[in-house]
PDB file of C-alpha atoms in Angstrom:
ATOM      1  CA  MET A   1       0.000   0.000   0.000  1.00  0.00           C
ATOM      2  CA  HIS A   2       1.401   3.368  -1.039  1.00  0.00           C
ATOM      3  CA  PRO A   3       0.300   6.521   0.761  1.00  0.00           C
ATOM      4  CA  SER A   4      -2.398   8.365  -1.124  1.00  0.00           C
ATOM      5  CA  ALA A   5      -2.518  12.048  -1.933  1.00  0.00           C
ATOM      6  CA  PRO A   6      -3.937  14.254   0.825  1.00  0.00           C
ATOM      7  CA  SER A   7      -7.578  13.274   1.185  1.00  0.00           C
ATOM      8  CA  ALA A   8     -10.693  15.376   1.425  1.00  0.00           C
ATOM      9  CA  GLY A   9     -12.159  15.951   4.841  1.00  0.00           C
ATOM     10  CA  PRO A  10     -14.565  13.592   6.574  1.00  0.00           C
ATOM     11  CA  ARG A  11     -17.980  12.978   5.021  1.00  0.00           C
ATOM     12  CA  HIS A  12     -21.082  12.283   7.122  1.00  0.00           C
ATOM     13  CA  HIS A  13     -23.854  10.042   5.843  1.00  0.00           C
ATOM     14  CA  THR A  14     -26.301   7.398   7.002  1.00  0.00           C
ATOM     15  CA  ILE A  15     -27.128   3.887   5.873  1.00  0.00           C
ATOM     16  CA  GLU A  16     -30.021   1.540   6.487  1.00  0.00           C
ATOM     17  CA  ALA A  17     -29.087  -1.297   8.854  1.00  0.00           C
ATOM     18  CA  PRO A  18     -30.725  -3.696  11.314  1.00  0.00           C
ATOM     19  CA  ALA A  19     -30.583  -0.867  13.883  1.00  0.00           C
ATOM     20  CA  GLY A  20     -32.744   1.229  11.544  1.00  0.00           C
ATOM     21  CA  ARG A  21     -30.260   3.944  10.632  1.00  0.00           C
ATOM     22  CA  LEU A  22     -26.528   4.118  11.260  1.00  0.00           C
ATOM     23  CA  HIS A  23     -24.539   7.328  11.070  1.00  0.00           C
ATOM     24  CA  LEU A  24     -21.112   6.987   9.462  1.00  0.00           C
ATOM     25  CA  VAL A  25     -18.186   9.366   9.108  1.00  0.00           C
ATOM     26  CA  GLU A  26     -15.917   8.438   6.228  1.00  0.00           C
ATOM     27  CA  GLN A  27     -12.576   9.689   4.970  1.00  0.00           C
ATOM     28  CA  GLY A  28     -10.190   8.405   2.304  1.00  0.00           C
ATOM     29  CA  THR A  29     -10.205   5.721  -0.360  1.00  0.00           C
ATOM     30  CA  GLY A  30      -8.718   2.232  -0.429  1.00  0.00           C
ATOM     31  CA  PRO A  31      -9.242  -0.887   1.677  1.00  0.00           C
ATOM     32  CA  LEU A  32     -12.033  -0.433   4.215  1.00  0.00           C
ATOM     33  CA  VAL A  33     -11.168   0.034   7.903  1.00  0.00           C
ATOM     34  CA  LEU A  34     -14.228   0.127  10.163  1.00  0.00           C
ATOM     35  CA  LEU A  35     -13.743   1.952  13.486  1.00  0.00           C
ATOM     36  CA  VAL A  36     -16.060   1.068  16.400  1.00  0.00           C
ATOM     37  CA  HIS A  37     -16.203   3.240  19.538  1.00  0.00           C
ATOM     38  CA  GLY A  38     -16.942   2.374  23.155  1.00  0.00           C
ATOM     39  CA  PHE A  39     -18.711   3.899  26.178  1.00  0.00           C
ATOM     40  CA  PRO A  40     -19.420   6.775  26.568  1.00  0.00           C
ATOM     41  CA  GLU A  41     -18.115   7.967  23.217  1.00  0.00           C
ATOM     42  CA  SER A  42     -19.190   8.288  19.573  1.00  0.00           C
ATOM     43  CA  TRP A  43     -17.632   8.317  16.129  1.00  0.00           C
ATOM     44  CA  TYR A  44     -15.830  11.459  17.356  1.00  0.00           C
ATOM     45  CA  SER A  45     -13.402   9.385  19.417  1.00  0.00           C
ATOM     46  CA  TRP A  46     -11.749   8.445  16.093  1.00  0.00           C
ATOM     47  CA  ARG A  47     -11.332  12.056  14.909  1.00  0.00           C
ATOM     48  CA  ARG A  48      -7.533  11.757  14.985  1.00  0.00           C
ATOM     49  CA  GLN A  49      -7.456   8.371  13.251  1.00  0.00           C
ATOM     50  CA  LEU A  50      -9.702   9.163  10.278  1.00  0.00           C
ATOM     51  CA  PRO A  51      -7.300  11.591   8.533  1.00  0.00           C
ATOM     52  CA  ALA A  52      -4.222   9.519   9.384  1.00  0.00           C
ATOM     53  CA  LEU A  53      -5.693   6.334   7.925  1.00  0.00           C
ATOM     54  CA  ALA A  54      -6.991   8.215   4.893  1.00  0.00           C
ATOM     55  CA  ALA A  55      -3.555   9.705   4.260  1.00  0.00           C
ATOM     56  CA  ALA A  56      -2.052   6.204   4.454  1.00  0.00           C
ATOM     57  CA  GLY A  57      -4.327   4.948   1.686  1.00  0.00           C
ATOM     58  CA  TYR A  58      -7.356   3.517   3.494  1.00  0.00           C
ATOM     59  CA  ARG A  59     -11.082   4.098   3.446  1.00  0.00           C
ATOM     60  CA  ALA A  60     -11.580   4.858   7.139  1.00  0.00           C
ATOM     61  CA  VAL A  61     -15.161   4.720   8.403  1.00  0.00           C
ATOM     62  CA  ALA A  62     -16.192   5.498  11.993  1.00  0.00           C
ATOM     63  CA  LEU A  63     -19.770   4.820  13.007  1.00  0.00           C
ATOM     64  CA  ASP A  64     -22.074   5.853  15.784  1.00  0.00           C
ATOM     65  CA  VAL A  65     -22.947   2.489  17.346  1.00  0.00           C
ATOM     66  CA  ARG A  66     -26.697   1.951  17.670  1.00  0.00           C
ATOM     67  CA  GLY A  67     -28.010   3.907  20.628  1.00  0.00           C
ATOM     68  CA  TYR A  68     -25.453   6.683  20.154  1.00  0.00           C
ATOM     69  CA  GLY A  69     -25.275   9.972  18.328  1.00  0.00           C
ATOM     70  CA  ARG A  70     -27.167  10.174  15.059  1.00  0.00           C
ATOM     71  CA  SER A  71     -27.751   6.429  14.759  1.00  0.00           C
ATOM     72  CA  SER A  72     -31.092   4.879  15.623  1.00  0.00           C
ATOM     73  CA  ARG A  73     -31.941   4.082  19.237  1.00  0.00           C
ATOM     74  CA  PRO A  74     -34.272   1.070  19.399  1.00  0.00           C
ATOM     75  CA  ALA A  75     -36.524   1.131  22.449  1.00  0.00           C
ATOM     76  CA  ALA A  76     -36.150  -2.506  23.530  1.00  0.00           C
ATOM     77  CA  THR A  77     -33.327  -3.259  25.949  1.00  0.00           C
ATOM     78  CA  ASP A  78     -32.543  -6.536  24.187  1.00  0.00           C
ATOM     79  CA  ALA A  79     -32.008  -4.690  20.893  1.00  0.00           C
ATOM     80  CA  TYR A  80     -28.462  -3.979  22.086  1.00  0.00           C
ATOM     81  CA  ARG A  81     -27.283  -7.576  22.315  1.00  0.00           C
ATOM     82  CA  MET A  82     -23.968  -8.420  20.695  1.00  0.00           C
ATOM     83  CA  LEU A  83     -25.544 -10.340  17.816  1.00  0.00           C
ATOM     84  CA  ASP A  84     -27.403  -7.199  16.753  1.00  0.00           C
ATOM     85  CA  LEU A  85     -24.318  -4.998  16.936  1.00  0.00           C
ATOM     86  CA  VAL A  86     -22.360  -7.504  14.861  1.00  0.00           C
ATOM     87  CA  ALA A  87     -25.188  -7.499  12.315  1.00  0.00           C
ATOM     88  CA  ASP A  88     -24.914  -3.704  12.137  1.00  0.00           C
ATOM     89  CA  ASN A  89     -21.196  -3.932  11.383  1.00  0.00           C
ATOM     90  CA  ALA A  90     -21.777  -6.464   8.619  1.00  0.00           C
ATOM     91  CA  ALA A  91     -24.507  -4.229   7.185  1.00  0.00           C
ATOM     92  CA  VAL A  92     -22.095  -1.287   7.061  1.00  0.00           C
ATOM     93  CA  VAL A  93     -19.648  -3.289   4.950  1.00  0.00           C
ATOM     94  CA  ARG A  94     -22.396  -4.349   2.535  1.00  0.00           C
ATOM     95  CA  ALA A  95     -23.922  -0.866   2.318  1.00  0.00           C
ATOM     96  CA  LEU A  96     -20.541   0.593   1.405  1.00  0.00           C
ATOM     97  CA  GLY A  97     -20.266  -1.858  -1.497  1.00  0.00           C
ATOM     98  CA  GLU A  98     -17.343  -3.750   0.000  1.00  0.00           C
ATOM     99  CA  ASP A  99     -16.724  -7.488   0.283  1.00  0.00           C
ATOM    100  CA  GLY A 100     -14.761  -7.206   3.509  1.00  0.00           C
ATOM    101  CA  ALA A 101     -13.072  -4.919   5.992  1.00  0.00           C
ATOM    102  CA  VAL A 102     -10.574  -4.654   8.778  1.00  0.00           C
ATOM    103  CA  VAL A 103     -12.453  -3.879  11.992  1.00  0.00           C
ATOM    104  CA  VAL A 104     -10.864  -1.898  14.839  1.00  0.00           C
ATOM    105  CA  GLY A 105     -12.594  -1.230  18.147  1.00  0.00           C
ATOM    106  CA  HIS A 106     -11.976   0.534  21.444  1.00  0.00           C
ATOM    107  CA  ASP A 107     -13.504  -0.345  24.845  1.00  0.00           C
ATOM    108  CA  TRP A 108     -16.929  -1.909  24.148  1.00  0.00           C
ATOM    109  CA  GLY A 109     -16.048  -1.393  20.509  1.00  0.00           C
ATOM    110  CA  ALA A 110     -13.180  -3.845  20.974  1.00  0.00           C
ATOM    111  CA  ASN A 111     -15.644  -6.490  22.155  1.00  0.00           C
ATOM    112  CA  ILE A 112     -17.933  -5.701  19.227  1.00  0.00           C
ATOM    113  CA  ALA A 113     -15.006  -5.873  16.801  1.00  0.00           C
ATOM    114  CA  ALA A 114     -13.848  -9.192  18.256  1.00  0.00           C
ATOM    115  CA  ALA A 115     -17.332 -10.694  18.025  1.00  0.00           C
ATOM    116  CA  SER A 116     -17.641  -9.434  14.446  1.00  0.00           C
ATOM    117  CA  ALA A 117     -14.411 -11.186  13.501  1.00  0.00           C
ATOM    118  CA  LEU A 118     -15.418 -14.341  15.376  1.00  0.00           C
ATOM    119  CA  LEU A 119     -18.874 -14.630  13.818  1.00  0.00           C
ATOM    120  CA  HIS A 120     -18.044 -13.362  10.318  1.00  0.00           C
ATOM    121  CA  PRO A 121     -14.469 -14.290   9.431  1.00  0.00           C
ATOM    122  CA  GLY A 122     -15.349 -14.067   5.750  1.00  0.00           C
ATOM    123  CA  ILE A 123     -16.238 -10.377   6.109  1.00  0.00           C
ATOM    124  CA  PHE A 124     -13.794  -9.144   8.740  1.00  0.00           C
ATOM    125  CA  ARG A 125     -10.366 -10.188   7.534  1.00  0.00           C
ATOM    126  CA  ALA A 126      -8.408  -8.702  10.430  1.00  0.00           C
ATOM    127  CA  VAL A 127      -9.219  -7.243  13.848  1.00  0.00           C
ATOM    128  CA  GLY A 128      -7.624  -4.506  15.952  1.00  0.00           C
ATOM    129  CA  LEU A 129      -8.446  -4.259  19.658  1.00  0.00           C
ATOM    130  CA  LEU A 130      -7.726  -1.165  21.746  1.00  0.00           C
ATOM    131  CA  SER A 131      -7.806  -1.165  25.569  1.00  0.00           C
ATOM    132  CA  VAL A 132      -9.907  -4.322  26.011  1.00  0.00           C
ATOM    133  CA  PRO A 133      -8.194  -7.619  25.111  1.00  0.00           C
ATOM    134  CA  TYR A 134     -10.018 -10.547  23.564  1.00  0.00           C
ATOM    135  CA  ALA A 135     -11.414 -13.118  25.962  1.00  0.00           C
ATOM    136  CA  PRO A 136     -13.353 -15.934  24.263  1.00  0.00           C
ATOM    137  CA  PRO A 137     -17.015 -16.462  25.122  1.00  0.00           C
ATOM    138  CA  GLY A 138     -17.800 -18.868  27.936  1.00  0.00           C
ATOM    139  CA  GLY A 139     -17.088 -19.189  31.626  1.00  0.00           C
ATOM    140  CA  PRO A 140     -19.496 -18.210  34.410  1.00  0.00           C
ATOM    141  CA  ARG A 141     -22.534 -16.011  33.763  1.00  0.00           C
ATOM    142  CA  PRO A 142     -21.338 -12.368  33.645  1.00  0.00           C
ATOM    143  CA  SER A 143     -23.861 -11.040  36.162  1.00  0.00           C
ATOM    144  CA  GLU A 144     -22.593 -13.561  38.688  1.00  0.00           C
ATOM    145  CA  ILE A 145     -18.970 -12.525  38.122  1.00  0.00           C
ATOM    146  CA  PHE A 146     -19.618  -8.802  38.422  1.00  0.00           C
ATOM    147  CA  GLY A 147     -21.956  -9.276  41.358  1.00  0.00           C
ATOM    148  CA  ARG A 148     -19.077 -10.774  43.362  1.00  0.00           C
ATOM    149  CA  ILE A 149     -16.742  -7.848  42.673  1.00  0.00           C
ATOM    150  CA  GLY A 150     -16.695  -5.097  45.257  1.00  0.00           C
ATOM    151  CA  GLY A 151     -17.962  -6.718  48.429  1.00  0.00           C
ATOM    152  CA  PRO A 152     -20.575  -5.596  50.957  1.00  0.00           C
ATOM    153  CA  GLU A 153     -19.699  -1.889  50.991  1.00  0.00           C
ATOM    154  CA  GLN A 154     -19.244  -1.078  47.311  1.00  0.00           C
ATOM    155  CA  GLU A 155     -20.706  -2.172  43.988  1.00  0.00           C
ATOM    156  CA  PHE A 156     -18.845  -2.633  40.698  1.00  0.00           C
ATOM    157  CA  TYR A 157     -19.890  -0.144  38.028  1.00  0.00           C
ATOM    158  CA  VAL A 158     -21.045  -2.858  35.591  1.00  0.00           C
ATOM    159  CA  SER A 159     -23.535  -4.101  38.176  1.00  0.00           C
ATOM    160  CA  TYR A 160     -24.544  -0.508  38.942  1.00  0.00           C
ATOM    161  CA  PHE A 161     -25.413  -0.013  35.258  1.00  0.00           C
ATOM    162  CA  GLN A 162     -27.729  -3.051  35.078  1.00  0.00           C
ATOM    163  CA  GLU A 163     -31.004  -1.612  36.416  1.00  0.00           C
ATOM    164  CA  PRO A 164     -32.729   0.517  33.740  1.00  0.00           C
ATOM    165  CA  GLY A 165     -32.979   4.137  34.809  1.00  0.00           C
ATOM    166  CA  ARG A 166     -30.639   3.928  37.788  1.00  0.00           C
ATOM    167  CA  ALA A 167     -27.449   5.256  36.195  1.00  0.00           C
ATOM    168  CA  GLU A 168     -29.474   7.559  33.936  1.00  0.00           C
ATOM    169  CA  ALA A 169     -30.836   9.270  37.059  1.00  0.00           C
ATOM    170  CA  GLU A 170     -27.272  10.065  38.113  1.00  0.00           C
ATOM    171  CA  ILE A 171     -25.898  11.089  34.726  1.00  0.00           C
ATOM    172  CA  GLU A 172     -28.619  12.909  32.822  1.00  0.00           C
ATOM    173  CA  PRO A 173     -29.189  15.906  35.132  1.00  0.00           C
ATOM    174  CA  ASP A 174     -25.575  16.971  34.424  1.00  0.00           C
ATOM    175  CA  VAL A 175     -24.357  15.097  31.368  1.00  0.00           C
ATOM    176  CA  ARG A 176     -21.434  17.406  30.660  1.00  0.00           C
ATOM    177  CA  GLY A 177     -20.088  17.292  34.200  1.00  0.00           C
ATOM    178  CA  TRP A 178     -20.519  13.527  34.484  1.00  0.00           C
ATOM    179  CA  ILE A 179     -18.858  12.803  31.150  1.00  0.00           C
ATOM    180  CA  ALA A 180     -15.937  15.093  32.004  1.00  0.00           C
ATOM    181  CA  GLY A 181     -15.459  13.333  35.347  1.00  0.00           C
ATOM    182  CA  PHE A 182     -15.665   9.876  33.832  1.00  0.00           C
ATOM    183  CA  TYR A 183     -13.088  10.708  31.179  1.00  0.00           C
ATOM    184  CA  ALA A 184     -10.807  12.255  33.793  1.00  0.00           C
ATOM    185  CA  ALA A 185     -11.137   9.242  36.101  1.00  0.00           C
ATOM    186  CA  LEU A 186      -9.683   6.910  33.467  1.00  0.00           C
ATOM    187  CA  SER A 187      -7.107   9.242  31.868  1.00  0.00           C
ATOM    188  CA  ALA A 188      -3.439   8.899  32.739  1.00  0.00           C
ATOM    189  CA  ASP A 189      -2.912  12.559  33.608  1.00  0.00           C
ATOM    190  CA  THR A 190      -6.019  13.056  35.774  1.00  0.00           C
ATOM    191  CA  MET A 191      -6.935   9.669  37.271  1.00  0.00           C
ATOM    192  CA  PRO A 192      -7.177   9.442  41.084  1.00  0.00           C
ATOM    193  CA  ALA A 193      -3.928   8.945  42.931  1.00  0.00           C
ATOM    194  CA  GLU A 194      -2.934   5.497  44.094  1.00  0.00           C
ATOM    195  CA  GLY A 195      -4.812   4.679  47.285  1.00  0.00           C
ATOM    196  CA  ALA A 196      -7.762   6.982  46.515  1.00  0.00           C
ATOM    197  CA  PRO A 197     -11.248   5.420  46.234  1.00  0.00           C
ATOM    198  CA  ASP A 198     -11.509   3.485  42.967  1.00  0.00           C
ATOM    199  CA  PRO A 199     -13.828   5.261  40.473  1.00  0.00           C
ATOM    200  CA  HIS A 200     -14.970   1.901  39.065  1.00  0.00           C
ATOM    201  CA  PHE A 201     -17.064   1.331  42.212  1.00  0.00           C
ATOM    202  CA  VAL A 202     -20.119   2.874  43.853  1.00  0.00           C
ATOM    203  CA  ALA A 203     -20.758   2.948  47.596  1.00  0.00           C
ATOM    204  CA  ARG A 204     -23.760   0.712  48.252  1.00  0.00           C
ATOM    205  CA  ALA A 205     -25.314   3.106  50.774  1.00  0.00           C
ATOM    206  CA  GLY A 206     -26.739   5.697  48.378  1.00  0.00           C
ATOM    207  CA  GLY A 207     -23.503   6.304  46.508  1.00  0.00           C
ATOM    208  CA  ARG A 208     -23.008   7.636  43.018  1.00  0.00           C
ATOM    209  CA  LEU A 209     -20.268   6.775  40.562  1.00  0.00           C
ATOM    210  CA  ARG A 210     -19.367  10.459  40.220  1.00  0.00           C
ATOM    211  CA  ASP A 211     -18.617  10.689  43.942  1.00  0.00           C
ATOM    212  CA  ARG A 212     -15.215   9.187  43.130  1.00  0.00           C
ATOM    213  CA  PHE A 213     -14.443  11.160  39.995  1.00  0.00           C
ATOM    214  CA  PRO A 214     -11.539  13.612  40.225  1.00  0.00           C
ATOM    215  CA  GLY A 215     -12.267  17.328  40.114  1.00  0.00           C
ATOM    216  CA  GLY A 216     -10.214  20.045  38.495  1.00  0.00           C
ATOM    217  CA  ALA A 217      -8.770  20.298  34.998  1.00  0.00           C
ATOM    218  CA  LEU A 218      -9.821  18.251  32.012  1.00  0.00           C
ATOM    219  CA  PRO A 219      -7.439  15.570  30.708  1.00  0.00           C
ATOM    220  CA  GLY A 220      -4.825  16.937  28.360  1.00  0.00           C
ATOM    221  CA  TRP A 221      -6.371  15.220  25.340  1.00  0.00           C
ATOM    222  CA  LEU A 222      -9.853  16.674  25.938  1.00  0.00           C
ATOM    223  CA  THR A 223     -10.580  20.305  25.046  1.00  0.00           C
ATOM    224  CA  GLU A 224     -13.678  22.191  26.100  1.00  0.00           C
ATOM    225  CA  GLU A 225     -14.796  21.994  22.469  1.00  0.00           C
ATOM    226  CA  ASP A 226     -14.328  18.212  22.402  1.00  0.00           C
ATOM    227  CA  LEU A 227     -16.358  17.920  25.585  1.00  0.00           C
ATOM    228  CA  ASP A 228     -19.091  20.046  24.025  1.00  0.00           C
ATOM    229  CA  VAL A 229     -19.354  17.552  21.151  1.00  0.00           C
ATOM    230  CA  TYR A 230     -19.690  14.532  23.423  1.00  0.00           C
ATOM    231  CA  ALA A 231     -22.002  16.200  25.927  1.00  0.00           C
ATOM    232  CA  GLY A 232     -24.189  17.702  23.220  1.00  0.00           C
ATOM    233  CA  GLU A 233     -24.882  14.290  21.718  1.00  0.00           C
ATOM    234  CA  PHE A 234     -25.728  12.658  25.050  1.00  0.00           C
ATOM    235  CA  GLU A 235     -27.849  15.614  26.147  1.00  0.00           C
ATOM    236  CA  ARG A 236     -29.883  15.091  23.000  1.00  0.00           C
ATOM    237  CA  THR A 237     -30.109  11.292  23.070  1.00  0.00           C
ATOM    238  CA  GLY A 238     -29.931  10.436  26.757  1.00  0.00           C
ATOM    239  CA  LEU A 239     -27.791   7.568  28.035  1.00  0.00           C
ATOM    240  CA  THR A 240     -30.182   4.608  27.879  1.00  0.00           C
ATOM    241  CA  GLY A 241     -29.088   3.362  24.458  1.00  0.00           C
ATOM    242  CA  ALA A 242     -25.440   3.441  25.508  1.00  0.00           C
ATOM    243  CA  LEU A 243     -26.077   1.792  28.879  1.00  0.00           C
ATOM    244  CA  ASN A 244     -28.194  -0.941  27.315  1.00  0.00           C
ATOM    245  CA  ARG A 245     -24.983  -2.532  26.043  1.00  0.00           C
ATOM    246  CA  TYR A 246     -24.125  -3.415  29.644  1.00  0.00           C
ATOM    247  CA  ARG A 247     -27.635  -4.752  30.181  1.00  0.00           C
ATOM    248  CA  ASN A 248     -27.200  -7.466  27.570  1.00  0.00           C
ATOM    249  CA  MET A 249     -24.114  -9.224  28.883  1.00  0.00           C
ATOM    250  CA  ASP A 250     -26.044 -12.263  30.131  1.00  0.00           C
ATOM    251  CA  ARG A 251     -27.925 -12.450  26.823  1.00  0.00           C
ATOM    252  CA  ASP A 252     -24.590 -12.353  24.978  1.00  0.00           C
ATOM    253  CA  TRP A 253     -23.327 -15.174  27.181  1.00  0.00           C
ATOM    254  CA  GLU A 254     -26.317 -17.267  26.126  1.00  0.00           C
ATOM    255  CA  ASP A 255     -26.254 -16.216  22.463  1.00  0.00           C
ATOM    256  CA  LEU A 256     -22.547 -16.999  22.036  1.00  0.00           C
ATOM    257  CA  ALA A 257     -22.471 -20.239  24.036  1.00  0.00           C
ATOM    258  CA  GLU A 258     -21.604 -22.273  20.938  1.00  0.00           C
ATOM    259  CA  TYR A 259     -18.427 -20.198  20.561  1.00  0.00           C
ATOM    260  CA  ALA A 260     -17.191 -20.893  24.105  1.00  0.00           C
ATOM    261  CA  GLY A 261     -13.398 -20.917  24.093  1.00  0.00           C
ATOM    262  CA  ALA A 262     -13.181 -20.150  20.364  1.00  0.00           C
ATOM    263  CA  PRO A 263     -10.079 -18.357  19.105  1.00  0.00           C
ATOM    264  CA  ILE A 264     -10.039 -15.565  16.544  1.00  0.00           C
ATOM    265  CA  THR A 265      -7.678 -16.724  13.824  1.00  0.00           C
ATOM    266  CA  GLN A 266      -7.494 -13.656  11.587  1.00  0.00           C
ATOM    267  CA  PRO A 267      -4.509 -11.296  11.781  1.00  0.00           C
ATOM    268  CA  ALA A 268      -4.869  -9.211  14.926  1.00  0.00           C
ATOM    269  CA  LEU A 269      -3.490  -6.214  16.805  1.00  0.00           C
ATOM    270  CA  PHE A 270      -3.822  -5.297  20.472  1.00  0.00           C
ATOM    271  CA  ALA A 271      -2.815  -2.031  22.132  1.00  0.00           C
ATOM    272  CA  GLY A 272      -3.610  -0.977  25.693  1.00  0.00           C
ATOM    273  CA  GLY A 273      -2.500   1.552  28.255  1.00  0.00           C
ATOM    274  CA  ALA A 274      -0.235   0.480  31.105  1.00  0.00           C
ATOM    275  CA  LEU A 275      -2.305   2.602  33.518  1.00  0.00           C
ATOM    276  CA  ASP A 276      -5.649   1.297  32.260  1.00  0.00           C
ATOM    277  CA  ALA A 277      -7.539  -0.937  34.679  1.00  0.00           C
ATOM    278  CA  SER A 278      -8.769  -2.999  31.715  1.00  0.00           C
ATOM    279  CA  THR A 279      -5.202  -3.973  30.879  1.00  0.00           C
ATOM    280  CA  ALA A 280      -4.410  -4.886  34.488  1.00  0.00           C
ATOM    281  CA  TRP A 281      -7.641  -6.754  35.235  1.00  0.00           C
ATOM    282  CA  MET A 282      -7.414  -8.730  32.001  1.00  0.00           C
ATOM    283  CA  ALA A 283      -3.703  -9.526  32.140  1.00  0.00           C
ATOM    284  CA  ASP A 284      -4.550 -13.232  31.986  1.00  0.00           C
ATOM    285  CA  ALA A 285      -6.424 -12.654  28.730  1.00  0.00           C
ATOM    286  CA  ILE A 286      -3.346 -10.965  27.254  1.00  0.00           C
ATOM    287  CA  ASP A 287      -1.167 -13.853  28.433  1.00  0.00           C
ATOM    288  CA  ALA A 288      -3.545 -16.243  26.659  1.00  0.00           C
ATOM    289  CA  PHE A 289      -3.218 -14.530  23.270  1.00  0.00           C
ATOM    290  CA  PRO A 290      -1.022 -17.292  21.759  1.00  0.00           C
ATOM    291  CA  ALA A 291      -4.064 -19.583  22.072  1.00  0.00           C
ATOM    292  CA  THR A 292      -6.948 -17.119  21.729  1.00  0.00           C
ATOM    293  CA  LEU A 293      -5.438 -14.808  19.057  1.00  0.00           C
ATOM    294  CA  PRO A 294      -3.055 -17.085  17.143  1.00  0.00           C
ATOM    295  CA  GLY A 295      -2.899 -14.525  14.314  1.00  0.00           C
ATOM    296  CA  LEU A 296      -1.707 -11.743  16.628  1.00  0.00           C
ATOM    297  CA  ALA A 297       0.945  -9.766  14.788  1.00  0.00           C
ATOM    298  CA  SER A 298       1.241  -6.676  16.973  1.00  0.00           C
ATOM    299  CA  CYS A 299       0.801  -6.309  20.753  1.00  0.00           C
ATOM    300  CA  HIS A 300       1.635  -3.136  22.659  1.00  0.00           C
ATOM    301  CA  VAL A 301       1.118  -1.815  26.189  1.00  0.00           C
ATOM    302  CA  LEU A 302       1.864   1.911  26.192  1.00  0.00           C
ATOM    303  CA  ASP A 303       3.664   3.250  29.257  1.00  0.00           C
ATOM    304  CA  GLY A 304       1.980   6.182  30.979  1.00  0.00           C
ATOM    305  CA  CYS A 305      -1.276   5.767  29.055  1.00  0.00           C
ATOM    306  CA  GLY A 306      -4.779   5.386  30.450  1.00  0.00           C
ATOM    307  CA  HIS A 307      -7.988   4.003  28.988  1.00  0.00           C
ATOM    308  CA  TRP A 308      -8.741   6.454  26.159  1.00  0.00           C
ATOM    309  CA  ILE A 309      -5.753   5.252  24.178  1.00  0.00           C
ATOM    310  CA  GLN A 310      -6.469   6.562  20.671  1.00  0.00           C
ATOM    311  CA  GLN A 311      -7.286   9.990  22.120  1.00  0.00           C
ATOM    312  CA  GLU A 312      -4.549  10.134  24.757  1.00  0.00           C
ATOM    313  CA  ARG A 313      -1.834   8.939  22.376  1.00  0.00           C
ATOM    314  CA  PRO A 314      -3.181   9.530  18.849  1.00  0.00           C
ATOM    315  CA  ASP A 315       0.123   9.787  17.003  1.00  0.00           C
ATOM    316  CA  GLU A 316       1.470   6.591  18.511  1.00  0.00           C
ATOM    317  CA  VAL A 317      -1.770   4.697  17.928  1.00  0.00           C
ATOM    318  CA  ASN A 318      -1.949   5.971  14.351  1.00  0.00           C
ATOM    319  CA  ARG A 319       1.575   4.737  13.719  1.00  0.00           C
ATOM    320  CA  LEU A 320       0.776   1.323  15.203  1.00  0.00           C
ATOM    321  CA  LEU A 321      -2.387   1.003  13.134  1.00  0.00           C
ATOM    322  CA  VAL A 322      -0.783   2.088   9.866  1.00  0.00           C
ATOM    323  CA  ASP A 323       2.213  -0.209  10.333  1.00  0.00           C
ATOM    324  CA  TRP A 324      -0.037  -3.148  11.180  1.00  0.00           C
ATOM    325  CA  LEU A 325      -2.439  -2.486   8.322  1.00  0.00           C
ATOM    326  CA  GLY A 326       0.483  -2.259   5.924  1.00  0.00           C
ATOM    327  CA  SER A 327       1.663  -5.683   7.034  1.00  0.00           C
ATOM    328  CA  LEU A 328      -1.623  -7.439   6.279  1.00  0.00           C
ATOM    329  CA  PRO A 329      -1.777  -9.794   3.305  1.00  0.00           C
ATOM    330  CA  GLY A 330      -3.544  -8.474   0.264  1.00  0.00           C
TER     331      GLY A 330
END
């Protein structure tokens, strides 16, 4: 692949998909690279990757996952199960007139990207995972695992998100402030000091997740204008569509039971932050990559980096992605 001439700016459009409507932001021409965001983000989390991938000769497409931004927000909670999100990704590839794509995801998007590659290896020829490593389906029921984390005095955030309306009641009266605090809590330059209360937990006696968010300045990667973009979308849409992803983890466990223990065999990349709790908590999953990601060609843990890896360290992530993409067959 030879670098293309400087590309035109990003183009917004929508396609019809199982979700109803999906909003896409596209830049560049060449092999398709589909970028899938996590919580609580949007296509905008890939704003620094779109021009870099386009300049390197790729058709970079970032979507608003169903429930987010300008994409449709189905009312039913079970409309956000993994099978439906994978179907959306496959529909994007078809709607763009392509036979296949490389799929790259961050946070929940990494899980969605991994499931897309697992279920549709003929469509998704390679998979890049940022922040959340691949762990094959199977094991104990997720609600049971997360219910045991925290103990009698505090509750893990994934469990806190399960009851419809509960987290919304905390977040939606002050979306901008909550989003800013959540980003800061997981960013390398603003996360709570070692020994401070962990922002991934809620006190069981009337606590809120934001009670443990740091105050003060925004993370270095997040400008006031960036925050306006994120907050403006969630103020318009509410948080239920985004939170419904967490509310389908037991359904996913049932839906994907036949894939228990299954590896992803396509060429793969993983990159995580050394200061990201996801990287630390899932260290065993990274250690298992020789069995679970036998096609892994590139694995990186970035020193001094938190959870929002492609926004905290965009130049480094862009370089990793472009080098990896250039190494893929075909």
